[in-house]
Amino acid sequence: MAEMEMTMVITEKILEMVFLLIVGAVVYKTGVIDAASNKKLSNFLLMVISPALIISSYQMEYDPRLLKELLLTFALSAASFAAVILFCRVVLRERPGVDSPVEKMAVIYSNCGFIGIPLINGILGAEGVFCMTAYTTVFNVLVWTHGVILMSGGGERVRLKDMWKNLVTPAVIAVVIGLALFLTGTSLPAVIANPIASVGDMNTPIAMIVAGANLAQGNLLASLKKVRVYYISFLKLIAAPVITVVLLFFLSGDFNVSMTIFVASACPAGAMGTMFALRYNRDSNYASELFAVSTILSMLTIPLMAAAAIPLLS
């Protein structure tokens, strides 16, 4: 796919996602769904739909090239996280009246599940989702180790038992199952594979509708008036992807791997920041504002960043 054509595909996917975000906001505001039903939809997405998409993406004939891409994605994902973590330590120092850990969490940990997976699925198809599972696995390991230490202020020890419990999620189980099927060259019978693929196809619409409903629950206008929110969004949506692209330019050499990690890094702040802020008594309202504003701005920044990054990654 030519560079210009891929940029157009990304722009089209973003426009589709914007429309679905609006649908989610409208159905929430009109009472078609409420906060409780949206939470159930979110759980359905995490527990059923995303694992189905992951398993379906692994239903490919074994190819050493794909295995190499997967392992390379693991390594470069870890490297990109390390680079952004170091960057945040430099630019987001403790200051009075600012919840620095919440800001760092927003910049480091993106919404690679709800937005990254649908987007890379639209760009690279099953191979993109295949690589994205490696990124999300590294994400989960780091968020339950580094993320816990960051948000607890170092006051909570990371116990292996607790970390293991949090890591054993339906998505991770799906990665293990999918990888086993891929490595053994096992293809599921059509009567099983087709329903799994059909459920996985719901990932993009449900993820965006849930995200749109989440955005509609907050006071978006008030959030948009805060200058600091734009600064953190700049770090998340521009600075972090630039750091990632520079790293990939020198270390990767594989377009699918590079594009997957770039897309994940260019996604807005994830909802995990709000969840951790609530758990560790941080400023959860601020975390929600960073999630909302960065999500809206990302609909503009992702295509622009992609247009600049694709020639470097090709």
Coordinates of C-alpha atoms in Angstrom, one line a residue:
M1 CA 0.0 0.0 0.0
A2 CA 1.4 3.4 -1.0
E3 CA 2.2 6.0 1.6
M4 CA -0.6 8.4 0.5
E5 CA -3.1 5.6 0.2
M6 CA -2.3 4.4 3.8
T7 CA -2.7 7.9 5.1
M8 CA -6.1 8.1 3.4
V9 CA -7.1 4.7 5.0
I10 CA -6.1 6.0 8.4
T11 CA -8.1 9.2 7.9
E12 CA -11.1 7.2 6.7
K13 CA -10.9 4.9 9.7
I14 CA -10.6 7.9 12.1
L15 CA -13.7 9.5 10.5
E16 CA -15.6 6.3 10.9
M17 CA -14.5 6.1 14.6
V18 CA -15.6 9.8 15.1
F19 CA -19.0 8.9 13.8
L20 CA -19.3 6.0 16.1
L21 CA -18.1 8.1 19.0
I22 CA -20.9 10.5 18.2
V23 CA -23.4 7.6 18.1
G24 CA -22.2 6.6 21.6
A25 CA -22.6 10.1 23.0
V26 CA -26.1 10.5 21.5
V27 CA -27.4 7.1 22.7
Y28 CA -26.1 8.0 26.2
K29 CA -27.5 11.5 26.2
T30 CA -30.9 10.3 24.9
G31 CA -31.1 7.6 27.5
V32 CA -30.9 4.6 25.2
I33 CA -28.1 3.4 27.4
D34 CA -27.1 4.6 30.8
A35 CA -23.8 4.4 32.8
A36 CA -24.6 0.9 34.1
S37 CA -25.5 -0.5 30.7
N38 CA -22.4 1.2 29.2
K39 CA -20.3 -0.5 31.8
K40 CA -21.8 -3.9 30.9
L41 CA -21.1 -3.2 27.2
S42 CA -17.5 -2.3 28.2
N43 CA -17.2 -5.6 30.1
F44 CA -18.7 -7.5 27.2
L45 CA -16.1 -5.9 24.9
L46 CA -13.2 -6.8 27.2
M47 CA -14.3 -10.3 28.2
V48 CA -15.7 -11.6 24.9
I49 CA -15.3 -9.4 21.8
S50 CA -11.6 -8.4 22.1
P51 CA -10.5 -12.0 22.9
A52 CA -12.5 -13.2 19.9
L53 CA -10.8 -10.7 17.6
I54 CA -7.4 -11.8 19.0
I55 CA -8.0 -15.5 18.5
S56 CA -9.3 -14.8 15.0
S57 CA -6.2 -12.7 14.1
Y58 CA -4.0 -15.7 15.1
Q59 CA -5.8 -18.0 12.6
M60 CA -3.1 -17.8 10.0
E61 CA -0.8 -20.3 8.5
Y62 CA 2.4 -20.6 10.5
D63 CA 5.1 -18.4 9.0
P64 CA 8.5 -17.7 10.6
R65 CA 8.3 -14.1 9.3
L66 CA 5.2 -13.5 11.4
L67 CA 6.8 -15.1 14.5
K68 CA 9.8 -12.8 14.0
E69 CA 7.5 -9.8 13.7
L70 CA 5.7 -10.8 17.0
L71 CA 9.0 -11.2 18.9
L72 CA 10.3 -7.9 17.5
T73 CA 7.1 -6.1 18.5
F74 CA 7.6 -7.4 22.1
A75 CA 11.2 -6.0 22.2
L76 CA 10.5 -2.7 20.6
S77 CA 7.3 -2.1 22.5
A78 CA 9.3 -2.5 25.8
A79 CA 12.0 -0.1 24.4
S80 CA 9.4 2.5 23.4
F81 CA 7.7 2.4 26.8
A82 CA 11.1 2.8 28.5
A83 CA 11.9 5.8 26.3
V84 CA 8.6 7.6 27.1
I85 CA 8.9 6.8 30.8
L86 CA 12.3 8.5 30.9
F87 CA 10.9 11.4 28.9
C88 CA 8.1 11.9 31.4
R89 CA 10.6 11.8 34.3
V90 CA 12.3 14.8 32.7
V91 CA 9.4 16.9 31.6
L92 CA 6.8 16.1 34.2
R93 CA 8.4 16.8 37.6
E94 CA 6.5 17.2 40.8
R95 CA 5.0 20.6 41.3
P96 CA 2.4 22.1 43.7
G97 CA -1.2 21.8 42.7
V98 CA -0.6 19.3 40.0
D99 CA -1.1 15.5 40.2
S100 CA 2.1 14.6 38.4
P101 CA 1.6 10.8 38.6
V102 CA -1.8 11.2 36.9
E103 CA -0.2 13.2 34.1
K104 CA 2.6 10.7 33.6
M105 CA 0.1 7.8 33.5
A106 CA -1.9 9.6 30.8
V107 CA 1.2 10.2 28.6
I108 CA 2.8 6.7 29.1
Y109 CA -0.3 4.4 28.9
S110 CA -2.4 4.9 25.8
N111 CA -5.9 3.6 24.8
C112 CA -4.2 0.9 22.7
G113 CA -7.1 -1.5 23.3
F114 CA -10.2 0.5 22.5
I115 CA -8.7 2.7 19.8
G116 CA -5.4 1.1 18.8
I117 CA -6.8 -2.4 18.0
P118 CA -9.7 -1.2 15.8
L119 CA -7.4 1.3 14.0
I120 CA -4.6 -1.2 13.3
N121 CA -7.2 -3.8 12.2
G122 CA -8.4 -1.3 9.6
I123 CA -4.9 -0.5 8.4
L124 CA -3.1 -3.8 8.4
G125 CA -5.8 -6.3 9.1
A126 CA -5.2 -9.6 11.0
E127 CA -1.4 -9.2 10.9
G128 CA -1.7 -5.8 12.5
V129 CA -3.8 -7.2 15.4
F130 CA -1.4 -10.1 15.6
C131 CA 1.5 -7.6 16.3
M132 CA -0.7 -5.4 18.5
T133 CA -1.3 -8.3 20.9
A134 CA 2.5 -8.2 21.7
Y135 CA 2.3 -4.4 22.5
T136 CA -0.8 -4.9 24.7
T137 CA 0.9 -7.7 26.6
V138 CA 3.9 -5.5 27.4
F139 CA 1.4 -2.7 28.3
N140 CA -0.4 -5.0 30.8
V141 CA 2.9 -6.1 32.4
L142 CA 4.1 -2.5 32.8
V143 CA 0.8 -1.0 33.9
W144 CA 0.5 -3.5 36.8
T145 CA 4.2 -3.0 37.8
H146 CA 5.4 0.5 36.9
G147 CA 1.9 1.9 36.9
V148 CA 1.1 0.7 40.4
I149 CA 4.4 2.1 41.8
L150 CA 3.8 5.4 40.0
M151 CA 0.2 5.9 41.1
S152 CA 0.7 4.6 44.7
G153 CA 3.7 6.9 45.1
G154 CA 5.9 3.9 45.8
G155 CA 3.8 3.1 48.8
E156 CA 2.5 -0.2 47.5
R157 CA 4.8 -3.1 46.8
V158 CA 4.2 -5.0 43.6
R159 CA 3.5 -8.5 44.7
L160 CA 4.0 -11.2 42.1
K161 CA 0.8 -13.0 43.2
D162 CA -1.3 -9.8 42.7
M163 CA 0.4 -9.0 39.4
W164 CA -0.2 -12.5 38.1
K165 CA -3.9 -12.2 39.1
N166 CA -4.2 -8.9 37.2
L167 CA -2.4 -10.2 34.1
V168 CA -4.5 -13.3 33.7
T169 CA -7.2 -11.5 31.7
P170 CA -9.4 -12.8 28.9
A171 CA -7.3 -10.9 26.4
V172 CA -4.0 -12.5 27.6
I173 CA -5.6 -15.9 27.7
A174 CA -6.8 -15.3 24.1
V175 CA -3.2 -14.5 23.2
V176 CA -1.9 -17.7 24.7
I177 CA -4.6 -19.8 22.9
G178 CA -4.1 -18.0 19.6
L179 CA -0.3 -18.3 19.8
A180 CA -0.6 -22.0 20.5
L181 CA -2.9 -22.5 17.5
F182 CA -0.5 -20.4 15.3
L183 CA 2.6 -22.2 16.4
T184 CA 1.1 -25.7 15.9
G185 CA -0.5 -24.7 12.6
T186 CA -3.9 -25.6 13.9
S187 CA -6.9 -24.1 12.1
L188 CA -10.2 -24.1 13.9
P189 CA -13.1 -25.7 11.9
A190 CA -15.3 -23.2 10.1
V191 CA -18.3 -23.8 12.4
I192 CA -16.2 -22.4 15.3
A193 CA -13.9 -20.0 13.4
N194 CA -16.7 -18.1 11.7
P195 CA -18.7 -17.3 14.8
I196 CA -15.5 -16.2 16.6
A197 CA -14.6 -13.9 13.6
S198 CA -18.2 -12.5 13.6
V199 CA -18.0 -11.6 17.3
G200 CA -14.5 -10.1 16.8
D201 CA -15.9 -7.9 14.0
M202 CA -18.0 -6.1 16.6
N203 CA -14.8 -4.7 18.2
T204 CA -14.7 -1.4 16.5
P205 CA -18.3 -0.3 16.7
I206 CA -18.8 -1.4 20.3
A207 CA -15.4 0.1 21.5
M208 CA -16.2 3.4 19.9
I209 CA -19.8 3.5 21.2
V210 CA -18.6 2.7 24.7
A211 CA -15.9 5.4 24.4
G212 CA -18.5 8.0 23.1
A213 CA -20.8 7.2 26.0
N214 CA -17.9 7.6 28.4
L215 CA -17.1 11.0 27.0
A216 CA -20.7 12.1 27.3
Q217 CA -20.7 11.4 31.0
G218 CA -18.2 14.1 31.8
N219 CA -18.3 17.9 31.7
L220 CA -16.4 18.2 28.4
L221 CA -16.8 22.0 28.0
A222 CA -15.2 22.6 31.4
S223 CA -12.4 20.3 30.5
L224 CA -11.7 22.1 27.2
K225 CA -11.1 25.4 29.1
K226 CA -8.1 24.1 31.0
V227 CA -4.8 25.0 29.4
R228 CA -2.8 22.3 31.3
V229 CA -4.9 19.6 29.7
Y230 CA -3.8 20.7 26.3
Y231 CA -0.1 20.6 27.3
I232 CA -0.5 17.0 28.6
S233 CA -2.4 16.1 25.4
F234 CA 0.5 17.5 23.4
L235 CA 2.9 15.3 25.2
K236 CA 0.7 12.3 24.7
L237 CA -0.4 12.8 21.1
I238 CA 2.7 14.5 19.6
A239 CA 5.8 14.2 21.7
A240 CA 5.4 10.5 22.7
P241 CA 4.8 9.3 19.1
V242 CA 7.7 11.4 17.8
I243 CA 10.0 9.7 20.4
T244 CA 8.6 6.4 19.3
V245 CA 9.1 7.0 15.6
V246 CA 12.7 8.1 16.1
L247 CA 13.3 4.9 18.1
L248 CA 11.7 2.7 15.4
F249 CA 13.5 4.5 12.6
F250 CA 16.8 3.4 14.0
L251 CA 15.9 0.0 15.5
S252 CA 13.0 -1.6 13.6
G253 CA 13.3 -2.1 9.8
D254 CA 10.0 -3.9 9.7
F255 CA 7.0 -1.8 8.5
N256 CA 4.2 -3.9 10.1
V257 CA 6.0 -3.8 13.5
S258 CA 6.8 -0.1 13.3
M259 CA 3.3 0.9 12.2
T260 CA 1.7 -1.2 15.0
I261 CA 3.8 0.4 17.7
F262 CA 3.4 3.9 16.2
V263 CA -0.4 3.6 16.1
A264 CA -0.5 2.3 19.7
S265 CA 1.8 5.2 20.9
A266 CA -0.3 7.8 19.0
C267 CA -3.5 6.8 20.7
P268 CA -5.0 9.1 23.4
A269 CA -4.7 8.6 27.1
G270 CA -6.4 5.4 28.3
A271 CA -9.2 4.9 30.8
M272 CA -6.7 2.9 32.9
G273 CA -5.5 6.3 34.3
T274 CA -8.9 7.1 35.7
M275 CA -9.3 3.6 37.2
F276 CA -5.9 3.8 38.9
A277 CA -6.6 7.4 40.1
L278 CA -9.7 6.1 41.8
R279 CA -7.9 3.1 43.2
Y280 CA -5.0 5.1 44.7
N281 CA -6.9 8.2 45.7
R282 CA -5.4 10.5 43.0
D283 CA -7.3 13.2 41.1
S284 CA -9.7 11.0 39.2
N285 CA -11.6 14.0 37.7
Y286 CA -8.3 15.3 36.2
A287 CA -7.6 11.8 34.9
S288 CA -11.0 11.7 33.2
E289 CA -10.4 15.2 31.7
L290 CA -7.1 14.0 30.2
F291 CA -8.9 11.0 28.8
A292 CA -11.7 13.0 27.3
V293 CA -9.7 15.9 25.8
S294 CA -6.9 13.7 24.4
T295 CA -9.5 11.3 22.8
I296 CA -11.1 14.2 21.0
L297 CA -7.8 15.8 19.9
S298 CA -6.5 12.4 18.7
M299 CA -9.1 12.3 16.0
L300 CA -7.1 15.1 14.4
T301 CA -3.6 14.3 15.5
I302 CA -3.4 10.6 14.5
P303 CA -3.9 11.2 10.8
L304 CA -1.5 14.2 10.8
M305 CA 1.1 12.2 12.8
A306 CA 0.6 9.2 10.5
A307 CA 1.2 11.4 7.4
A308 CA 4.5 12.5 8.8
A309 CA 5.6 9.1 10.2
I310 CA 4.7 6.7 7.4
P311 CA 7.5 7.9 5.0
L312 CA 10.1 7.4 7.9
L313 CA 8.8 4.0 8.8
S314 CA 8.4 2.6 5.2

